[in-house]
mmCIF file of C-alpha atoms and ligand atoms in Angstrom:
data_model
loop_
_atom_site.group_PDB
_atom_site.id
_atom_site.type_symbol
_atom_site.label_atom_id
_atom_site.label_comp_id
_atom_site.label_asym_id
_atom_site.label_seq_id
_atom_site.Cartn_x
_atom_site.Cartn_y
_atom_site.Cartn_z
ATOM 1 C CA MET U 232 12.692 20.084 30.272
ATOM 2 C CA GLU U 233 12.747 18.453 26.851
ATOM 3 C CA ASN U 234 9.335 17.022 26.002
ATOM 4 C CA TYR U 235 9.643 13.247 26.523
ATOM 5 C CA LYS U 236 5.988 12.607 25.731
ATOM 6 C CA ILE U 237 6.615 9.900 23.113
ATOM 7 C CA THR U 238 3.732 7.726 21.931
ATOM 8 C CA THR U 239 5.091 4.478 20.540
ATOM 9 C CA LEU U 240 3.210 2.364 18.010
ATOM 10 C CA ASN U 241 2.355 -0.155 20.729
ATOM 11 C CA ASP U 242 1.119 2.597 23.113
ATOM 12 C CA PHE U 243 -1.068 3.920 20.300
ATOM 13 C CA ILE U 244 -2.441 0.525 19.252
ATOM 14 C CA ILE U 245 -3.498 -0.204 22.842
ATOM 15 C CA LEU U 246 -4.876 3.323 23.302
ATOM 16 C CA LYS U 247 -6.958 3.036 20.097
ATOM 17 C CA GLN U 248 -8.116 -0.476 20.970
ATOM 18 C CA LYS U 249 -10.425 1.235 23.445
ATOM 19 C CA ASP U 250 -12.235 2.785 20.404
ATOM 20 C CA PHE U 251 -13.552 -0.683 19.561
ATOM 21 C CA THR U 252 -15.854 -1.990 22.281
ATOM 22 C CA TYR U 253 -15.727 -5.519 20.870
ATOM 23 C CA ALA U 254 -11.910 -5.474 20.519
ATOM 24 C CA LYS U 255 -10.203 -8.226 22.469
ATOM 25 C CA GLY U 256 -6.650 -7.332 21.434
ATOM 26 C CA GLU U 257 -6.392 -9.676 18.432
ATOM 27 C CA LEU U 258 -5.992 -6.909 15.853
ATOM 28 C CA SER U 259 -3.664 -5.054 18.213
ATOM 29 C CA SER U 260 -1.426 -8.098 18.472
ATOM 30 C CA LEU U 261 -1.419 -8.528 14.684
ATOM 31 C CA LEU U 262 -0.423 -4.898 14.121
ATOM 32 C CA HIS U 263 2.315 -5.218 16.766
ATOM 33 C CA HIS U 264 3.791 -8.206 14.897
ATOM 34 C CA ILE U 265 3.714 -6.292 11.604
ATOM 35 C CA GLY U 266 5.681 -3.526 13.335
ATOM 36 C CA THR U 267 8.253 -6.045 14.552
ATOM 37 C CA ALA U 268 8.710 -7.529 11.068
ATOM 38 C CA ALA U 269 9.092 -4.008 9.658
ATOM 39 C CA LYS U 270 11.970 -3.315 12.064
ATOM 40 C CA MET U 271 13.709 -6.534 11.005
ATOM 41 C CA VAL U 272 13.366 -5.741 7.293
ATOM 42 C CA ASN U 273 14.460 -2.154 7.902
ATOM 43 C CA LYS U 274 17.653 -3.380 9.552
ATOM 44 C CA LYS U 275 18.546 -5.513 6.503
ATOM 45 C CA ILE U 276 17.681 -2.755 4.038
ATOM 46 C CA ASN U 277 19.875 -0.273 5.895
ATOM 47 C CA LYS U 278 22.829 -2.627 5.538
ATOM 48 C CA ALA U 279 21.940 -3.811 2.001
ATOM 49 C CA GLY U 280 24.720 -1.797 0.452
ATOM 50 C CA LEU U 281 27.296 -3.299 2.802
ATOM 51 C CA VAL U 282 26.572 -7.011 2.883
ATOM 52 C CA ASP U 283 25.903 -9.492 0.152
ATOM 53 C CA ILE U 284 22.144 -9.080 0.263
ATOM 54 C CA ILE U 285 21.470 -6.736 -2.637
ATOM 55 C CA GLY U 286 21.020 -8.024 -6.093
ATOM 56 C CA SER U 287 19.078 -10.911 -7.501
ATOM 57 C CA ALA U 288 18.306 -14.099 -5.593
ATOM 58 C CA GLY U 289 18.770 -15.822 -8.914
ATOM 59 C CA GLU U 290 15.112 -16.849 -8.900
ATOM 60 C CA VAL U 291 12.064 -15.399 -10.601
ATOM 61 C CA ASN U 292 8.768 -14.965 -8.738
ATOM 62 C CA VAL U 293 5.344 -16.213 -9.837
ATOM 63 C CA HIS U 294 5.087 -13.325 -12.291
ATOM 64 C CA GLY U 295 8.386 -14.146 -13.972
ATOM 65 C CA GLU U 296 9.896 -11.068 -12.315
ATOM 66 C CA ASN U 297 13.490 -11.318 -11.191
ATOM 67 C CA GLN U 298 13.375 -11.886 -7.406
ATOM 68 C CA GLN U 299 15.713 -9.670 -5.401
ATOM 69 C CA LYS U 300 17.304 -11.278 -2.313
ATOM 70 C CA LEU U 301 15.629 -8.730 -0.031
ATOM 71 C CA ASP U 302 12.260 -9.638 -1.585
ATOM 72 C CA VAL U 303 12.759 -13.195 -0.412
ATOM 73 C CA TYR U 304 13.976 -12.115 3.022
ATOM 74 C CA ALA U 305 11.082 -9.689 3.545
ATOM 75 C CA ASP U 306 8.546 -12.298 2.412
ATOM 76 C CA GLU U 307 9.882 -14.840 4.929
ATOM 77 C CA VAL U 308 10.084 -12.319 7.784
ATOM 78 C CA PHE U 309 6.526 -11.024 7.376
ATOM 79 C CA ILE U 310 5.054 -14.513 6.929
ATOM 80 C CA GLY U 311 6.949 -15.715 10.026
ATOM 81 C CA SER U 312 5.816 -12.754 12.108
ATOM 82 C CA LEU U 313 2.180 -13.080 11.021
ATOM 83 C CA LEU U 314 2.262 -16.781 11.925
ATOM 84 C CA ALA U 315 3.845 -15.974 15.312
ATOM 85 C CA SER U 316 1.057 -13.486 16.106
ATOM 86 C CA GLY U 317 -1.433 -16.342 16.369
ATOM 87 C CA GLU U 318 -4.136 -13.945 15.125
ATOM 88 C CA CYS U 319 -3.588 -14.545 11.386
ATOM 89 C CA CYS U 320 -4.717 -17.845 9.825
ATOM 90 C CA GLY U 321 -3.255 -17.279 6.368
ATOM 91 C CA VAL U 322 -1.522 -14.860 4.006
ATOM 92 C CA ALA U 323 -1.414 -13.988 0.323
ATOM 93 C CA THR U 324 1.806 -12.347 -0.804
ATOM 94 C CA GLU U 325 3.155 -11.066 -4.099
ATOM 95 C CA GLU U 326 5.944 -13.648 -3.923
ATOM 96 C CA ASN U 327 3.683 -16.718 -3.680
ATOM 97 C CA GLU U 328 1.370 -17.991 -6.417
ATOM 98 C CA ASN U 329 -1.284 -19.248 -4.006
ATOM 99 C CA GLU U 330 -2.513 -18.243 -0.561
ATOM 100 C CA ILE U 331 -0.673 -19.809 2.380
ATOM 101 C CA SER U 332 -2.796 -21.474 5.104
ATOM 102 C CA PHE U 333 -1.192 -21.636 8.579
ATOM 103 C CA SER U 334 -1.655 -25.200 9.813
ATOM 104 C CA ASP U 335 -0.308 -24.376 13.302
ATOM 105 C CA THR U 336 -3.141 -25.281 15.738
ATOM 106 C CA PHE U 337 -3.076 -21.857 17.350
ATOM 107 C CA ALA U 338 -2.796 -19.754 14.172
ATOM 108 C CA SER U 339 -5.400 -21.792 12.258
ATOM 109 C CA LYS U 340 -7.970 -20.400 14.714
ATOM 110 C CA GLY U 341 -6.889 -16.843 13.872
ATOM 111 C CA LYS U 342 -9.641 -14.379 12.993
ATOM 112 C CA TYR U 343 -7.765 -12.455 10.286
ATOM 113 C CA ILE U 344 -6.095 -12.962 6.927
ATOM 114 C CA VAL U 345 -3.399 -10.662 5.527
ATOM 115 C CA CYS U 346 -2.587 -9.710 1.932
ATOM 116 C CA ILE U 347 0.897 -8.252 1.574
ATOM 117 C CA ASP U 348 3.488 -6.997 -0.876
ATOM 118 C CA PRO U 349 6.513 -7.605 1.336
ATOM 119 C CA LEU U 350 8.882 -5.356 -0.577
ATOM 120 C CA ASP U 351 7.358 -3.176 -3.274
ATOM 121 C CA GLY U 352 9.728 -1.431 -5.642
ATOM 122 C CA SER U 353 12.536 -3.827 -4.785
ATOM 123 C CA SER U 354 14.173 -3.416 -8.192
ATOM 124 C CA ASN U 355 15.130 0.052 -6.888
ATOM 125 C CA ILE U 356 17.121 -1.316 -3.938
ATOM 126 C CA ASP U 357 20.436 -1.615 -5.766
ATOM 127 C CA PHE U 358 20.208 2.106 -6.591
ATOM 128 C CA ASN U 359 19.347 3.268 -3.079
ATOM 129 C CA VAL U 360 15.819 4.371 -3.975
ATOM 130 C CA SER U 361 13.157 4.112 -1.239
ATOM 131 C CA VAL U 362 11.080 0.914 -1.174
ATOM 132 C CA GLY U 363 8.060 -0.178 0.843
ATOM 133 C CA THR U 364 5.880 -2.892 2.347
ATOM 134 C CA ILE U 365 2.118 -2.733 1.724
ATOM 135 C CA PHE U 366 -0.402 -4.733 3.786
ATOM 136 C CA SER U 367 -4.134 -5.305 4.037
ATOM 137 C CA ILE U 368 -6.082 -7.082 6.818
ATOM 138 C CA TYR U 369 -9.517 -8.725 6.486
ATOM 139 C CA ARG U 370 -11.669 -10.888 8.728
ATOM 140 C CA ARG U 371 -11.652 -14.434 7.363
ATOM 141 C CA ILE U 372 -14.798 -15.792 5.695
ATOM 142 C CA THR U 373 -14.003 -19.457 6.376
ATOM 143 C CA GLN U 374 -14.632 -20.907 9.822
ATOM 144 C CA ARG U 375 -11.898 -20.551 12.456
ATOM 145 C CA GLY U 376 -9.823 -23.739 12.617
ATOM 146 C CA GLU U 377 -10.430 -24.561 8.914
ATOM 147 C CA LYS U 378 -7.863 -24.141 6.127
ATOM 148 C CA VAL U 379 -8.141 -20.750 4.443
ATOM 149 C CA ARG U 380 -9.599 -20.640 0.963
ATOM 150 C CA ASN U 381 -9.251 -18.326 -2.022
ATOM 151 C CA GLU U 382 -12.496 -16.560 -1.091
ATOM 152 C CA ASP U 383 -10.921 -15.263 2.144
ATOM 153 C CA PHE U 384 -8.524 -13.205 0.021
ATOM 154 C CA LEU U 385 -10.888 -12.054 -2.730
ATOM 155 C CA GLN U 386 -13.022 -9.700 -0.657
ATOM 156 C CA ASN U 387 -13.580 -6.192 -1.963
ATOM 157 C CA GLY U 388 -11.424 -3.454 -0.529
ATOM 158 C CA SER U 389 -14.268 -1.882 1.437
ATOM 159 C CA LYS U 390 -14.176 -4.965 3.697
ATOM 160 C CA GLN U 391 -10.643 -4.213 4.917
ATOM 161 C CA VAL U 392 -10.401 -4.134 8.713
ATOM 162 C CA ALA U 393 -7.044 -2.367 8.531
ATOM 163 C CA ALA U 394 -4.367 -1.498 5.975
ATOM 164 C CA GLY U 395 -1.074 0.309 5.852
ATOM 165 C CA TYR U 396 2.417 0.585 4.495
ATOM 166 C CA ILE U 397 5.998 0.911 5.673
ATOM 167 C CA ILE U 398 8.279 3.233 3.706
ATOM 168 C CA TYR U 399 11.995 2.483 4.009
ATOM 169 C CA GLY U 400 13.296 5.904 3.012
ATOM 170 C CA SER U 401 15.382 8.756 4.444
ATOM 171 C CA SER U 402 13.575 7.685 7.598
ATOM 172 C CA THR U 403 11.485 4.560 8.079
ATOM 173 C CA MET U 404 7.780 5.185 8.627
ATOM 174 C CA LEU U 405 4.766 2.993 9.286
ATOM 175 C CA VAL U 406 1.422 4.492 8.214
ATOM 176 C CA TYR U 407 -1.801 2.611 8.962
ATOM 177 C CA SER U 408 -5.530 2.868 9.502
ATOM 178 C CA THR U 409 -8.080 0.644 11.241
ATOM 179 C CA GLY U 410 -10.939 2.623 9.713
ATOM 180 C CA ASN U 411 -10.746 5.502 12.175
ATOM 181 C CA GLY U 412 -8.382 7.862 10.337
ATOM 182 C CA VAL U 413 -4.729 7.538 9.343
ATOM 183 C CA ASN U 414 -1.681 7.855 11.609
ATOM 184 C CA GLY U 415 2.034 7.825 10.820
ATOM 185 C CA PHE U 416 4.894 6.557 12.994
ATOM 186 C CA THR U 417 8.587 7.215 12.435
ATOM 187 C CA LEU U 418 11.165 4.657 13.550
ATOM 188 C CA ASP U 419 13.593 5.994 16.145
ATOM 189 C CA PRO U 420 16.545 3.617 15.697
ATOM 190 C CA SER U 421 18.101 4.771 18.984
ATOM 191 C CA ILE U 422 15.246 3.158 20.941
ATOM 192 C CA GLY U 423 14.020 0.729 18.253
ATOM 193 C CA GLU U 424 10.470 2.077 18.416
ATOM 194 C CA PHE U 425 8.030 3.481 15.887
ATOM 195 C CA CYS U 426 6.964 6.803 17.419
ATOM 196 C CA LEU U 427 3.812 8.782 16.541
ATOM 197 C CA SER U 428 5.016 11.576 14.243
ATOM 198 C CA HIS U 429 2.049 12.230 11.906
ATOM 199 C CA PRO U 430 -1.216 12.043 13.896
ATOM 200 C CA ASP U 431 -4.536 12.092 12.006
ATOM 201 C CA ILE U 432 -3.169 12.517 8.460
ATOM 202 C CA ARG U 433 -5.608 14.319 6.119
ATOM 203 C CA THR U 434 -4.855 14.673 2.416
ATOM 204 C CA PRO U 435 -5.738 17.993 0.698
ATOM 205 C CA GLU U 436 -8.858 18.008 -1.524
ATOM 206 C CA ASN U 437 -6.644 19.207 -4.391
ATOM 207 C CA GLY U 438 -2.906 19.310 -4.922
ATOM 208 C CA SER U 439 -0.369 20.398 -7.492
ATOM 209 C CA ILE U 440 1.633 17.197 -7.999
ATOM 210 C CA TYR U 441 0.929 14.548 -10.614
ATOM 211 C CA SER U 442 2.862 11.262 -10.597
ATOM 212 C CA VAL U 443 2.882 9.074 -13.704
ATOM 213 C CA ASN U 444 5.491 7.312 -15.837
ATOM 214 C CA GLU U 445 5.321 9.621 -18.847
ATOM 215 C CA GLY U 446 7.545 7.215 -20.741
ATOM 216 C CA ASN U 447 4.354 5.238 -21.394
ATOM 217 C CA TYR U 448 2.539 8.310 -22.765
ATOM 218 C CA VAL U 449 2.110 6.963 -26.301
ATOM 219 C CA HIS U 450 0.368 3.864 -24.908
ATOM 220 C CA PHE U 451 -2.066 5.713 -22.607
ATOM 221 C CA PRO U 452 -5.820 6.016 -23.202
ATOM 222 C CA GLU U 453 -6.795 9.309 -24.904
ATOM 223 C CA GLY U 454 -8.380 10.611 -21.688
ATOM 224 C CA ILE U 455 -5.114 10.201 -19.767
ATOM 225 C CA LYS U 456 -3.086 11.867 -22.532
ATOM 226 C CA LYS U 457 -5.484 14.844 -22.370
ATOM 227 C CA TYR U 458 -5.330 14.909 -18.551
ATOM 228 C CA ILE U 459 -1.512 15.040 -18.595
ATOM 229 C CA LYS U 460 -1.649 17.979 -21.032
ATOM 230 C CA TYR U 461 -4.266 19.601 -18.725
ATOM 231 C CA CYS U 462 -1.774 19.310 -15.823
ATOM 232 C CA GLN U 463 0.847 21.081 -17.948
ATOM 233 C CA GLU U 464 -1.358 24.023 -19.066
ATOM 234 C CA ILE U 465 -1.003 27.477 -17.479
ATOM 235 C CA ASP U 466 -4.016 28.304 -15.323
ATOM 236 C CA LYS U 467 -3.130 30.395 -12.281
ATOM 237 C CA ASP U 468 -6.570 29.955 -10.646
ATOM 238 C CA SER U 469 -6.144 26.191 -10.388
ATOM 239 C CA GLY U 470 -2.415 26.376 -9.690
ATOM 240 C CA ARG U 471 -1.426 24.822 -13.006
ATOM 241 C CA PRO U 472 0.969 23.821 -14.426
ATOM 242 C CA TYR U 473 1.317 21.150 -11.762
ATOM 243 C CA THR U 474 4.652 19.685 -10.746
ATOM 244 C CA SER U 475 5.572 16.257 -12.109
ATOM 245 C CA ARG U 476 7.122 13.959 -9.478
ATOM 246 C CA TYR U 477 7.679 10.223 -10.123
ATOM 247 C CA ILE U 478 10.090 8.009 -8.183
ATOM 248 C CA GLY U 479 8.897 4.673 -9.577
ATOM 249 C CA SER U 480 8.261 3.302 -6.097
ATOM 250 C CA LEU U 481 4.529 3.267 -5.306
ATOM 251 C CA VAL U 482 4.797 3.747 -1.545
ATOM 252 C CA SER U 483 7.171 6.713 -1.917
ATOM 253 C CA ASP U 484 5.148 8.422 -4.654
ATOM 254 C CA PHE U 485 1.883 7.866 -2.763
ATOM 255 C CA HIS U 486 3.243 8.929 0.655
ATOM 256 C CA ARG U 487 4.544 12.268 -0.676
ATOM 257 C CA ASN U 488 1.238 13.007 -2.404
ATOM 258 C CA LEU U 489 -0.782 11.938 0.673
ATOM 259 C CA LEU U 490 0.950 14.556 2.810
ATOM 260 C CA LYS U 491 1.264 17.356 0.227
ATOM 261 C CA GLY U 492 -1.751 16.718 -2.011
ATOM 262 C CA GLY U 493 -1.496 15.227 -5.484
ATOM 263 C CA ILE U 494 -2.434 12.306 -7.691
ATOM 264 C CA PHE U 495 -0.685 9.049 -8.591
ATOM 265 C CA LEU U 496 -1.647 7.454 -11.895
ATOM 266 C CA TYR U 497 -0.855 3.997 -13.226
ATOM 267 C CA PRO U 498 -3.164 3.723 -16.253
ATOM 268 C CA GLU U 499 -3.909 0.727 -18.350
ATOM 269 C CA ASN U 500 -1.877 0.934 -21.538
ATOM 270 C CA LYS U 501 -1.302 -1.057 -24.703
ATOM 271 C CA THR U 502 1.540 -3.023 -23.094
ATOM 272 C CA ALA U 503 -0.371 -3.562 -19.820
ATOM 273 C CA PRO U 504 -4.097 -3.703 -20.639
ATOM 274 C CA GLN U 505 -5.067 -3.923 -16.941
ATOM 275 C CA GLY U 506 -2.298 -1.639 -15.719
ATOM 276 C CA LYS U 507 0.682 -2.953 -13.759
ATOM 277 C CA LEU U 508 -0.288 -2.672 -10.088
ATOM 278 C CA ARG U 509 -1.919 -5.514 -8.187
ATOM 279 C CA LEU U 510 -5.435 -4.929 -6.884
ATOM 280 C CA VAL U 511 -5.355 -7.143 -3.769
ATOM 281 C CA TYR U 512 -2.058 -6.263 -2.075
ATOM 282 C CA GLU U 513 -0.999 -2.963 -3.675
ATOM 283 C CA CYS U 514 -4.017 -0.924 -4.840
ATOM 284 C CA ASN U 515 -6.593 -1.854 -2.177
ATOM 285 C CA PRO U 516 -4.502 -1.105 0.930
ATOM 286 C CA ILE U 517 -3.293 2.193 -0.558
ATOM 287 C CA ALA U 518 -6.884 3.016 -1.579
ATOM 288 C CA PHE U 519 -8.062 2.320 1.995
ATOM 289 C CA ILE U 520 -5.445 4.713 3.406
ATOM 290 C CA ALA U 521 -6.320 7.370 0.820
ATOM 291 C CA SER U 522 -10.054 7.178 1.562
ATOM 292 C CA GLN U 523 -9.469 7.222 5.326
ATOM 293 C CA ALA U 524 -7.391 10.408 4.888
ATOM 294 C CA GLY U 525 -10.156 12.140 2.866
ATOM 295 C CA GLY U 526 -8.834 11.227 -0.586
ATOM 296 C CA MET U 527 -10.052 8.572 -3.030
ATOM 297 C CA ALA U 528 -8.960 5.819 -5.403
ATOM 298 C CA SER U 529 -10.479 4.734 -8.711
ATOM 299 C CA ASP U 530 -9.863 2.361 -11.592
ATOM 300 C CA GLY U 531 -10.936 5.214 -13.845
ATOM 301 C CA LYS U 532 -14.614 4.344 -13.751
ATOM 302 C CA ARG U 533 -15.533 3.486 -10.144
ATOM 303 C CA SER U 534 -14.260 3.463 -6.587
ATOM 304 C CA LEU U 535 -11.482 0.919 -6.403
ATOM 305 C CA LEU U 536 -12.710 -0.290 -3.001
ATOM 306 C CA GLU U 537 -15.923 -1.559 -4.588
ATOM 307 C CA ILE U 538 -14.180 -3.970 -6.975
ATOM 308 C CA THR U 539 -14.512 -7.639 -5.996
ATOM 309 C CA PRO U 540 -11.254 -9.342 -7.045
ATOM 310 C CA SER U 541 -11.518 -12.502 -9.156
ATOM 311 C CA SER U 542 -7.917 -13.636 -8.695
ATOM 312 C CA LEU U 543 -5.108 -13.020 -6.182
ATOM 313 C CA HIS U 544 -2.654 -11.353 -8.562
ATOM 314 C CA GLN U 545 -5.038 -9.475 -10.812
ATOM 315 C CA ARG U 546 -3.954 -6.014 -11.903
ATOM 316 C CA SER U 547 -6.004 -2.821 -12.074
ATOM 317 C CA PRO U 548 -5.641 0.652 -13.563
ATOM 318 C CA PHE U 549 -4.975 2.849 -10.516
ATOM 319 C CA TYR U 550 -5.691 6.536 -9.854
ATOM 320 C CA VAL U 551 -5.263 7.580 -6.213
ATOM 321 C CA GLY U 552 -4.807 10.720 -4.121
ATOM 322 C CA SER U 553 -6.579 14.059 -3.692
ATOM 323 C CA LYS U 554 -10.311 13.606 -4.287
ATOM 324 C CA GLY U 555 -10.689 16.587 -6.645
ATOM 325 C CA MET U 556 -7.831 15.351 -8.842
ATOM 326 C CA VAL U 557 -9.028 11.739 -9.047
ATOM 327 C CA LYS U 558 -12.524 12.958 -9.975
ATOM 328 C CA LYS U 559 -10.988 15.135 -12.707
ATOM 329 C CA VAL U 560 -9.225 12.085 -14.197
ATOM 330 C CA GLU U 561 -12.533 10.172 -14.193
ATOM 331 C CA GLU U 562 -14.147 13.105 -16.047
ATOM 332 C CA PHE U 563 -11.394 13.097 -18.700
ATOM 333 C CA LEU U 564 -11.617 9.320 -19.164
ATOM 334 C CA ASP U 565 -15.390 9.507 -19.436
ATOM 335 C CA PHE U 566 -15.363 12.388 -21.925
ATOM 336 C CA TYR U 567 -12.575 11.176 -24.209
ATOM 337 C CA ASN U 568 -13.317 7.481 -24.076
ATOM 338 C CA ARG U 569 -17.045 7.955 -24.606
HETATM 339 P P1 LIG G 758 7.071 1.616 -13.879
HETATM 340 C C1 LIG G 758 7.705 -0.957 -8.614
HETATM 341 O O1 LIG G 758 8.216 -1.960 -9.474
HETATM 342 C C2 LIG G 758 6.212 -0.847 -8.880
HETATM 343 O O2 LIG G 758 5.583 -2.049 -8.644
HETATM 344 C C3 LIG G 758 5.611 0.267 -8.033
HETATM 345 O O3 LIG G 758 6.239 0.407 -6.804
HETATM 346 C C4 LIG G 758 5.801 1.487 -8.906
HETATM 347 O O4 LIG G 758 4.830 2.503 -8.681
HETATM 348 C C5 LIG G 758 5.658 0.916 -10.323
HETATM 349 O O5 LIG G 758 6.020 -0.462 -10.245
HETATM 350 C C6 LIG G 758 6.588 1.603 -11.290
HETATM 351 O O6 LIG G 758 6.342 1.019 -12.563
HETATM 352 O O7 LIG G 758 6.447 0.858 -15.015
HETATM 353 O O8 LIG G 758 6.720 3.097 -13.934
HETATM 354 O O9 LIG G 758 8.540 1.370 -13.704
#
């Protein structure tokens, strides 16, 4: 008898809700709505090559970056689904300059705010490279029923109630944590459900993969240049030389390293003095997942989760993955940038 014991995302959310004595189902409902939005975006991405939805929307986003049509679609779908949940009172997304306050009577009383990059890596879509959604959930600071304010979205990463990502790749996966470990769910299109496929993900203390855009090498800090050469040296005891793997899509590069062990680096460089990746809705949620799986994330000097953001779209140097490897990068930066 084939094993039909399937645990869907919704089964799991309800099951795990029992871990939180004070839980009244609000977070569960919010996570369920994120799963629904992910299925809708997945459907469009799968057909992107066939219908007129790839390519530029002809607009640029708040950062002056060319907005892909699927960016716009994903942004609208996730915002709509978060509003519909009734548990989220406002969102900050990569595609909108300012936070969005939900004025709907029901939603304005929501307990949570969400920071989200609706479609990270979207410039890769036209070339059939995996892309992702990255999300972060906090309790609001403002009073329920009030309009949200900037301060609701500028909490440090250690205050995250939950975080996760969806990777639209060879299969579509949702990986999330509510602070009790990390679990991965793979979408079974035949039943339209995310099914538990990677329970209790733990990332190895050390790995043999390093992921960085070496095209920026000349612009890197001295400590990063030396670390990259360290990865390329022969040292059988530590398994070097490491393997270089870089897709150019954060969720894909991080997800591979999370499962196999490895480090992802996006350093500050002369052309991007604060790095490229956004602290609030890219680095922090990924850092939360990494730390929950036994890894760590740093800006090169300190734990990324301890940084209090000063603006919604601020960038940060980003080093994330296996704890031993991130600590080694911090050592190199400290020694060579002394
Ligand atoms: P670069 C995609 O545009 C993205 O925001 C991340 O997904 C990815 O890790 C990074 O930028 C790639 O940047 O400069 O190496 O092309």
